XYZ file of C-alpha atoms in Angstrom:
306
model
C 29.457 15.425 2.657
C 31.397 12.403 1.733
C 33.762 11.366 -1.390
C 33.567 8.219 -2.511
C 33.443 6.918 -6.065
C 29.999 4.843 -4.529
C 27.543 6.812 -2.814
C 25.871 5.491 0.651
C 22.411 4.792 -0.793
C 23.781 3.157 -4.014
C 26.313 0.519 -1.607
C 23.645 0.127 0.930
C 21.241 -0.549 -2.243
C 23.246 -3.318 -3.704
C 24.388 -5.019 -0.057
C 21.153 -4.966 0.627
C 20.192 -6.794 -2.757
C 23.121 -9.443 -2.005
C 22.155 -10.397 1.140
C 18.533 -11.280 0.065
C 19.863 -12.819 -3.538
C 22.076 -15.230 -0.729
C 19.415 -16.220 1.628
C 16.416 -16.303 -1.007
C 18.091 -17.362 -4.424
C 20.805 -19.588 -3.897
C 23.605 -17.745 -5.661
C 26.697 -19.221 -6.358
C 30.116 -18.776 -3.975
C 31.796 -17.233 -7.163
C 29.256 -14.647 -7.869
C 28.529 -13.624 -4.317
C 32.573 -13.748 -4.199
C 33.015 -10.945 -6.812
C 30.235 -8.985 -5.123
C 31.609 -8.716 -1.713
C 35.448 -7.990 -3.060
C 33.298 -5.150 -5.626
C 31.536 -4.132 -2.193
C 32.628 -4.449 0.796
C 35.313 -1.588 0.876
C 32.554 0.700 0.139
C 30.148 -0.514 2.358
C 32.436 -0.122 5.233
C 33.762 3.326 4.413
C 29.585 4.623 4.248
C 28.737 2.189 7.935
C 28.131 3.914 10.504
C 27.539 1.801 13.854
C 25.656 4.987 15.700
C 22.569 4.453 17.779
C 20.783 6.928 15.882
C 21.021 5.093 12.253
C 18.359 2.472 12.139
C 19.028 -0.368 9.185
C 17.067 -2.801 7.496
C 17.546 -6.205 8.817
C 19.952 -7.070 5.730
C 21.919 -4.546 6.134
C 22.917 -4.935 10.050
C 23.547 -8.761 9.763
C 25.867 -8.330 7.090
C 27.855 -5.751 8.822
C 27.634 -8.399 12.090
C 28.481 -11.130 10.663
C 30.992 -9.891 8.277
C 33.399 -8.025 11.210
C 32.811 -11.528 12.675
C 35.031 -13.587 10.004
C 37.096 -10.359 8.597
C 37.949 -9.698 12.293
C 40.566 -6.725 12.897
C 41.755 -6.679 9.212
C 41.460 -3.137 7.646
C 38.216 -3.243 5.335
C 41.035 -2.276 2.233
C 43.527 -5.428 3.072
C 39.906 -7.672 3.347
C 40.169 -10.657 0.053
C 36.927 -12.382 -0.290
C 37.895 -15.875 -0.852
C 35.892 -19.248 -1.324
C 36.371 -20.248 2.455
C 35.481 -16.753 4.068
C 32.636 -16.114 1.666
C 31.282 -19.669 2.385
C 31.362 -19.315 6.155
C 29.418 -15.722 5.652
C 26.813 -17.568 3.348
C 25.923 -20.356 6.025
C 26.122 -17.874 8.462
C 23.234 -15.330 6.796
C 21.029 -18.407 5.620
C 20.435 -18.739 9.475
C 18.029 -15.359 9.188
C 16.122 -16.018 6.687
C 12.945 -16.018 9.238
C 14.415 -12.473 10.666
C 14.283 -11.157 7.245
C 11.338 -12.348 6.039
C 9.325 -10.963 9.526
C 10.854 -7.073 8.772
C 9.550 -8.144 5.471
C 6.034 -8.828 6.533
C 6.082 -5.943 8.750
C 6.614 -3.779 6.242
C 4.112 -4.627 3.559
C 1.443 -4.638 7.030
C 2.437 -0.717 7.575
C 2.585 -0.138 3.753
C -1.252 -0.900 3.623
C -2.343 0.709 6.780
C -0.538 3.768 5.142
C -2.723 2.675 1.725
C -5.908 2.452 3.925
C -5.407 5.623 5.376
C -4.520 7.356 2.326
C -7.343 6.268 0.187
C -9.456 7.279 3.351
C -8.012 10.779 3.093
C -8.144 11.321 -0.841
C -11.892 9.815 -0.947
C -12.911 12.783 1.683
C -11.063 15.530 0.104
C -12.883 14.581 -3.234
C -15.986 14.502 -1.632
C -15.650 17.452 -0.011
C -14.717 20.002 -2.403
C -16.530 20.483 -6.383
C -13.040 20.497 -7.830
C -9.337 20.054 -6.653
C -6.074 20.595 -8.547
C -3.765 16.911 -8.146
C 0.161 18.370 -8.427
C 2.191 15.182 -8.826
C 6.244 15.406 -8.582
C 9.001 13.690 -8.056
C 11.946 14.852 -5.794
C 15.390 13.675 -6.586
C 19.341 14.322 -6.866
C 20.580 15.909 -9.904
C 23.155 13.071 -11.403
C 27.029 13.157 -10.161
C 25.515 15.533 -7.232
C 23.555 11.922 -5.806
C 26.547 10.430 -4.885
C 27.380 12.525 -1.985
C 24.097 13.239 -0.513
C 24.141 11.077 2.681
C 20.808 9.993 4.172
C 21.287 13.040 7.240
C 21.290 15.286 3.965
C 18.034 14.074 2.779
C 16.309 13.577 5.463
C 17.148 18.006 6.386
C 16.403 18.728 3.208
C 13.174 16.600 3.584
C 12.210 18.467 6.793
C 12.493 21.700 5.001
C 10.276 20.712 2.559
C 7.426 19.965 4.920
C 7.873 23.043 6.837
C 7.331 25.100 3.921
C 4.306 22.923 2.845
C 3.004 23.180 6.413
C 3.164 27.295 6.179
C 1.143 27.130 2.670
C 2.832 30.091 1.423
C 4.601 30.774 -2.367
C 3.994 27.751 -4.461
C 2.189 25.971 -1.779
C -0.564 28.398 -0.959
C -4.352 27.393 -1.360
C -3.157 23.646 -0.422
C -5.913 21.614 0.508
C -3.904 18.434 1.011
C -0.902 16.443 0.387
C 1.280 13.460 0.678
C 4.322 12.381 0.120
C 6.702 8.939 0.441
C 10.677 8.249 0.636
C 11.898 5.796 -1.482
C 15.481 4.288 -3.192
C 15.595 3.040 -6.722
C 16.025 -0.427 -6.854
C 19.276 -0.533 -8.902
C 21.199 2.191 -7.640
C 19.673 3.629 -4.851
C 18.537 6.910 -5.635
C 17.478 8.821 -2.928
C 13.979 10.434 -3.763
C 10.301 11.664 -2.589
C 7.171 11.136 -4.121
C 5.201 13.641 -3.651
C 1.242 14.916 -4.340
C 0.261 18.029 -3.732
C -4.033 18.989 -3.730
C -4.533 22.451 -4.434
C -8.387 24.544 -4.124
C -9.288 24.305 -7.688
C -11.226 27.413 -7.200
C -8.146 29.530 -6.481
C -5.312 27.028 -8.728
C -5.599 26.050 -12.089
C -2.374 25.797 -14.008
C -1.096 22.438 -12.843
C 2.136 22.732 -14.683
C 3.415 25.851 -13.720
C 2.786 25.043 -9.656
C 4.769 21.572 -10.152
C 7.711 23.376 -11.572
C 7.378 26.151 -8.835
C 7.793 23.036 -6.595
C 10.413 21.554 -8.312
C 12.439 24.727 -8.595
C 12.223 25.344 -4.747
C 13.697 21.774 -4.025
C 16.811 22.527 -6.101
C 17.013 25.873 -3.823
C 16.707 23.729 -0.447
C 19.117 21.359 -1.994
C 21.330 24.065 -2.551
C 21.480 23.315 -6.620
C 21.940 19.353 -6.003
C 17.998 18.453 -6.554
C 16.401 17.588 -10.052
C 12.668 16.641 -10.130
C 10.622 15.047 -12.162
C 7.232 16.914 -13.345
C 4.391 14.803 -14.387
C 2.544 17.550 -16.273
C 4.394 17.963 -19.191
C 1.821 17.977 -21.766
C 2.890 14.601 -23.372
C 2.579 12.743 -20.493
C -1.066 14.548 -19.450
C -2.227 13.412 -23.311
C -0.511 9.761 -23.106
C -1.984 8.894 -19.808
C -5.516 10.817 -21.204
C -5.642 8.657 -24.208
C -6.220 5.519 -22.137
C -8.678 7.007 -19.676
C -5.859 6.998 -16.749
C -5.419 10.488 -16.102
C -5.559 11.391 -12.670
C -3.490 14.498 -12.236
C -4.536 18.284 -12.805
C -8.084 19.457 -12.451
C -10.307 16.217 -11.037
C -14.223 17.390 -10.670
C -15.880 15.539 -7.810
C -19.277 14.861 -9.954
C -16.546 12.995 -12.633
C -16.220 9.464 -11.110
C -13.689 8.598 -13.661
C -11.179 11.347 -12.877
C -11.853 10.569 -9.057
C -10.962 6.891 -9.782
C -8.188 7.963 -11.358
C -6.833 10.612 -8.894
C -7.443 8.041 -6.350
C -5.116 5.978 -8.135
C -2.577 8.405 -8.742
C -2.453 8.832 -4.870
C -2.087 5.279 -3.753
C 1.175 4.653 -5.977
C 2.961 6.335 -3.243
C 1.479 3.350 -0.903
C 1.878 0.085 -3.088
C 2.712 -2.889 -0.660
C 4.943 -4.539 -3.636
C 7.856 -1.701 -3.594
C 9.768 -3.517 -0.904
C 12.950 -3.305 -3.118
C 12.483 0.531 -2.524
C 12.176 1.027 1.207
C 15.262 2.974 2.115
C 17.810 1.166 3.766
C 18.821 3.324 6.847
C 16.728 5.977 8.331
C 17.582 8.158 10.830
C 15.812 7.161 13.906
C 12.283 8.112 14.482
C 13.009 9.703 10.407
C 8.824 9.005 9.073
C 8.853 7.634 5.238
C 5.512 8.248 4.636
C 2.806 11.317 5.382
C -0.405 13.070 4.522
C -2.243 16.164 5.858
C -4.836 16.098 8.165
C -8.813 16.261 7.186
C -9.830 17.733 10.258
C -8.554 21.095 10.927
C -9.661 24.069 11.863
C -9.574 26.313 8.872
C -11.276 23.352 6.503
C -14.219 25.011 5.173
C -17.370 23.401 5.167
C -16.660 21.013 8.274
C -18.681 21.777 11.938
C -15.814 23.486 14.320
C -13.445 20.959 16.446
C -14.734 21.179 19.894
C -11.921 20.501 22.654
């Protein structure tokens, strides 16, 4: 783990935020001065040039161009002045068309991951009478989020989907799931959204199974998780009391609890989050997945022929 009064994703987060405030909103030399001499030393302690790190398009060109005009100076003897900082402006206005293409390509995969999504949910709610929808959210606890590193998450991720792909403790009777890795738009947070569709012949107390599943992140995490559990009663009766509830037990012959499930699920696919795509992955590290429809232990369904 690292030290660092910044964490990675929070440094990463606001770079990131820079670069497209520079090239899309025209800031002025003085504030984008104060940011890079708040930033930079940060950002350069978390970079890591390694082939196996893939970064948003923001993030690599700063780090390009910026060694470019700082040169061989230590990142902690670098002063962000109105000559440097004006050559690294005109110099990051030139990929404004780069940017906005990673842009465009990923809002395209954000609704192919909607389409298929909604595809999925729509036959699981067709399929069975009833279904328990678990909906969590995975986090860091606060002061432990700063020296999670995205290798961290992304094992502690991993271990998560193993134990949802073995269906056993809190994750037995699953019938389906999904789940998306995000950042928080102001600082970064590291988290997972995640939905969880239980048999609701066999599961019924919604609350209980998300804290189950809350609890057993903090163990992978080694006590440095926190989660967020939707089914607090509150939240169940403020969402109820404007026809929008679309967690816990969902009936398949109740079209407005289906509509509202559906719903429920596709927030972890809405094109518009671009601000919260993370800002490195891992290579080949997925941000987004779902079970399968077709297997071979789904009730119900003709056998899969090979």
């Amino acid at each position: 783990m690292k030290y660092i009064n910044r964490n990675q994703a929070e440094v990463f987060t606001k770079v990131h935020q820079l670069v497209i405030n520079i090239i899309f909103r025209d800031l002025d030399i003085d504030s984008v001065m104060d940011k890079l001499n708040d930033l930079y030393q940060s950002f350069m302690y978390h970079y890591e040039a390694d082939e196996g790190l893939v970064y948003l398009k923001p993030i690599d060109i700063f780090f390009r161009n910026a060694q470019r005009i700082v040169g061989d100076q230590y990142p902690d003897e670098v002063i962000w002045e109105h000559n440097n900082v004006s050559e690294l402006i005109d110099i990051l206005m030139y990929y404004k068309r780069e940017v906005e293409r990673e842009r465009s390509v990923l809002i395209y995969q954000e609704r192919q991951n909607k389409k298929a999504l909604d595809e999925y949910i729509t036959k699981l709610t067709h399929h069975y009478a009833r279904l328990l929808f678990v909906r969590i959210d995975l986090k860091y606890a606060q002061g432990h989020d700063q020296l999670i590193t995205i290798e961290e998450f992304n094992e502690h991720i991993n271990k998560l989907r193993q134990l949802i792909r073995k269906q056993r403790a809190c994750f037995k009777d699953l019938e389906g799931y999904a789940w998306a890795l995000e950042q928080g738009e102001i600082n970064g947070g590291l988290h997972c959204h995640l939905l969880l569709i239980y048999d609701g012949s066999e599961r019924q107390k919604d609350w209980h199974i998300a804290k189950e599943v809350g609890e057993k992140w903090v163990q992978i995490t080694k006590g440095y998780g926190a989660y967020y559990n939707y089914h607090e009663p509150k939240n169940k009766r403020r969402y109820q009391q404007y026809d929008r509830l679309g967690i816990g037990m969902i009936h398949r012959d109740n079209e407005l609890e289906v509509a509202n499930a559906r719903c429920t699920a596709l927030y972890l696919t809405k094109p518009d989050k671009f601000d919260q795509h993370l800002k490195v992955k891992i290579l080949g590290m997925n941000t987004f997945g779902k079970g399968r429809y077709r297997t071979s232990n789904r009730r119900g369904l003709p056998p899969i022929t090979k």
